[in-house]
CSV table of C-alpha atoms in Angstrom, one decimal:
chain,number,residue,atom,x,y,z
A,1,MET,CA,112.8,84.9,77.3
A,2,TYR,CA,109.6,86.7,78.3
A,3,ASP,CA,111.6,89.6,79.6
A,4,GLU,CA,112.6,89.5,75.4
A,5,ILE,CA,109.1,89.1,74.4
A,6,HIS,CA,107.6,91.9,76.5
A,7,GLY,CA,110.6,93.9,77.1
A,8,SER,CA,111.4,95.3,80.6
A,9,HIS,CA,109.4,97.6,82.2
A,10,THR,CA,109.8,100.3,85.1
A,11,ASP,CA,107.8,99.0,88.3
A,12,MET,CA,105.3,102.2,88.8
A,13,SER,CA,105.2,101.7,92.4
A,14,TRP,CA,102.0,103.7,92.6
A,15,LYS,CA,100.3,101.0,90.9
A,16,VAL,CA,99.4,99.9,94.9
A,17,MET,CA,96.9,102.7,95.0
A,18,PHE,CA,94.8,100.8,92.6
A,19,TYR,CA,94.6,97.7,95.0
A,20,LYS,CA,91.0,97.5,96.2
A,21,ASN,CA,90.5,101.4,95.9
A,22,TYR,CA,86.6,101.4,96.2
A,23,ALA,CA,86.8,105.2,94.5
A,24,ARG,CA,84.6,105.7,91.7
A,25,PRO,CA,85.6,104.2,88.6
A,26,ARG,CA,86.0,107.5,86.7
A,27,ALA,CA,88.0,108.8,89.8
A,28,CYS,CA,90.1,106.0,89.5
A,29,PHE,CA,90.5,106.8,85.9
A,30,ILE,CA,91.3,110.0,86.4
A,31,THR,CA,93.9,109.5,88.5
A,32,TRP,CA,95.6,106.5,86.4
A,33,LEU,CA,96.0,109.1,83.7
A,34,ALA,CA,97.7,111.6,86.3
A,35,PHE,CA,100.2,108.9,87.5
A,36,TRP,CA,101.1,108.4,84.3
A,37,GLY,CA,101.2,112.0,83.2
A,38,ARG,CA,99.0,111.5,80.7
A,39,LEU,CA,96.0,114.3,81.7
A,40,PRO,CA,95.6,117.1,79.5
A,41,THR,CA,97.2,119.9,81.4
A,42,LYS,CA,98.5,123.1,79.7
A,43,ASP,CA,102.1,122.5,79.6
A,44,ARG,CA,101.2,119.1,77.7
A,45,LEU,CA,98.4,121.1,75.4
A,46,ALA,CA,101.4,123.2,74.3
A,47,LYS,CA,104.0,120.5,73.7
A,48,ILE,CA,101.7,119.2,70.7
A,49,ASN,CA,100.8,122.7,69.9
A,50,ILE,CA,97.7,123.3,70.9
A,51,THR,CA,97.5,127.3,71.8
A,52,THR,CA,96.7,127.6,75.8
A,53,ASP,CA,97.9,130.1,78.2
A,54,GLY,CA,100.3,127.8,80.0
A,55,VAL,CA,98.5,129.3,83.6
A,56,CYS,CA,96.7,127.7,86.4
A,57,SER,CA,93.5,128.3,86.4
A,58,PHE,CA,93.5,128.4,90.1
A,59,CYS,CA,96.5,130.4,90.8
A,60,GLY,CA,98.1,132.1,87.5
A,61,GLU,CA,101.6,130.3,87.7
A,62,GLN,CA,102.5,127.7,85.1
A,63,GLU,CA,100.3,124.9,84.8
A,64,ASN,CA,101.8,121.2,84.2
A,65,ILE,CA,101.0,117.9,86.6
A,66,MET,CA,103.0,118.4,89.8
A,67,HIS,CA,102.0,122.4,89.8
A,68,LEU,CA,98.7,121.6,89.7
A,69,PHE,CA,98.0,119.1,92.5
A,70,PHE,CA,100.2,119.6,94.7
A,71,GLN,CA,102.1,122.7,94.7
A,72,CYS,CA,99.6,125.2,93.6
A,73,ARG,CA,98.5,127.2,96.6
A,74,TYR,CA,94.7,125.9,96.2
A,75,THR,CA,95.2,122.4,95.7
A,76,ALA,CA,97.8,122.0,98.7
A,77,GLN,CA,95.3,123.7,100.9
A,78,ILE,CA,92.7,121.2,99.7
A,79,TRP,CA,95.1,118.5,99.8
A,80,CYS,CA,96.4,119.5,103.9
A,81,CYS,CA,92.5,119.4,105.0
A,82,ILE,CA,91.8,116.3,103.1
A,83,LEU,CA,95.1,114.4,104.9
A,84,ASN,CA,94.4,116.1,108.3
A,85,TRP,CA,90.7,114.6,108.5
A,86,LEU,CA,92.6,111.2,107.7
A,87,GLY,CA,94.6,112.0,110.7
A,88,TYR,CA,97.9,112.4,108.3
A,89,GLN,CA,99.5,116.0,109.9
A,90,ARG,CA,101.7,116.9,107.1
A,91,ASN,CA,102.3,119.3,104.5
A,92,THR,CA,102.3,118.5,100.8
A,93,TRP,CA,105.5,118.3,98.5
A,94,ASP,CA,105.5,117.9,94.4
A,95,TRP,CA,103.5,115.2,92.3
A,96,ARG,CA,106.7,112.9,92.5
A,97,GLN,CA,107.4,113.0,96.1
A,98,GLU,CA,103.5,112.9,96.8
A,99,SER,CA,103.1,110.0,95.0
A,100,ILE,CA,106.2,107.9,96.6
A,101,TRP,CA,104.3,108.8,99.9
A,102,MET,CA,101.0,107.5,98.9
A,103,SER,CA,102.0,104.5,97.3
A,104,MET,CA,104.8,103.8,100.2
A,105,GLU,CA,101.3,104.5,102.9
A,106,ALA,CA,99.1,102.4,100.2
A,107,LYS,CA,101.1,99.7,100.7
A,108,LYS,CA,100.3,99.3,104.7
A,109,LYS,CA,97.0,97.3,105.8
A,110,GLY,CA,94.4,98.5,107.7
A,111,TRP,CA,91.4,100.6,107.2
A,112,LYS,CA,93.1,104.2,107.4
A,113,ARG,CA,95.1,102.9,103.9
A,114,ILE,CA,92.2,102.2,102.2
A,115,LEU,CA,90.3,105.4,103.1
A,116,LEU,CA,93.4,107.1,101.9
A,117,ARG,CA,93.7,105.3,98.7
A,118,MET,CA,89.7,106.6,98.0
A,119,ALA,CA,90.5,109.9,99.4
A,120,ALA,CA,93.6,110.4,97.4
A,121,THR,CA,91.7,109.4,94.6
A,122,GLU,CA,88.5,111.4,95.0
A,123,THR,CA,90.7,114.6,95.6
A,124,ILE,CA,92.3,114.2,92.1
A,125,HIS,CA,89.5,113.5,90.5
A,126,HIS,CA,87.5,116.3,92.1
A,127,LEU,CA,90.4,118.9,91.2
A,128,TRP,CA,90.4,118.1,88.0
A,129,GLN,CA,86.9,118.4,87.4
A,130,ALA,CA,87.1,122.0,89.3
A,131,ARG,CA,90.0,123.0,87.2
A,132,ASN,CA,87.9,122.0,84.2
A,133,ALA,CA,85.0,123.9,84.9
A,134,LEU,CA,87.2,127.0,86.2
A,135,CYS,CA,89.2,126.7,82.3
A,136,PHE,CA,86.4,126.1,80.0
A,137,GLU,CA,83.3,127.1,81.5
A,138,GLN,CA,84.5,130.0,84.0
A,139,ILE,CA,82.6,128.7,87.3
A,140,SER,CA,84.7,129.1,89.9
A,141,PRO,CA,85.5,126.2,92.3
A,142,SER,CA,83.2,125.3,95.0
A,143,PRO,CA,83.8,126.6,98.5
A,144,ASP,CA,82.5,123.6,99.9
A,145,LEU,CA,85.1,121.3,97.8
A,146,VAL,CA,86.5,119.3,100.4
A,147,HIS,CA,83.2,118.5,102.0
A,148,GLN,CA,82.2,117.2,98.4
A,149,ILE,CA,85.5,114.7,98.7
A,150,LYS,CA,85.0,113.6,102.1
A,151,ALA,CA,80.9,113.1,101.3
A,152,ALA,CA,82.6,111.1,98.0
A,153,VAL,CA,84.9,108.5,100.4
A,154,VAL,CA,82.2,108.5,103.3
A,155,LEU,CA,79.5,107.5,101.2
A,156,ARG,CA,81.6,104.6,99.0
A,157,ALA,CA,82.9,103.8,102.4
A,158,GLN,CA,79.5,102.5,103.7
A,159,PHE,CA,79.5,99.7,101.4
A,160,ILE,CA,82.4,98.1,102.4
A,161,LYS,CA,82.6,95.8,105.5
A,162,CYS,CA,86.2,97.0,106.9
A,163,VAL,CA,85.1,100.7,106.8
A,164,LYS,CA,81.9,101.4,107.7
A,165,ASN,CA,82.0,101.1,111.0
A,166,HIS,CA,85.1,103.6,111.4
A,167,VAL,CA,83.1,106.8,109.0
A,168,GLN,CA,80.1,107.9,110.2
A,169,LEU,CA,78.0,109.1,107.3
A,170,GLY,CA,75.9,112.3,108.3
A,171,SER,CA,79.5,113.9,110.4
A,172,PHE,CA,82.3,112.9,107.7
A,173,GLU,CA,84.5,111.6,111.4
A,174,ILE,CA,86.4,109.1,111.5
A,175,ASN,CA,86.5,107.0,114.0
């Protein structure tokens, strides 16, 4: 009866990214929109007849959610730096594969997974902000964007009991 009333919904494997995610609420909201595919990327804007050039502000290729966050040369470089900082030695793939990998990794227990959830959320939010600043204000992304993401994660981690002993505020090192 419940299924008849509410309908059947597909299980969103990425929902684990939001359990015990201590990133800033605004970053969580932008990430939530990204996982739902609801951020107003240029391809989505074109579908609702808002005129755009359709070009990624970072690299000049066609912009869509898959490209913007993982396939763009600029954003892939940011992701590699953040993942290396967290101790993951891997290249990024497309949005679908990365969201599956993050979801599987986020299901695991431990302080490293808490940092992964926070770092992924803050990275998506910072990349979205950098993209918007470049699109609408013609402000180039900060050369220390990776440093800003790390700072946001480490600052929030200082208030989480199980994580604060593993990060150092001044040096952005993970123990």
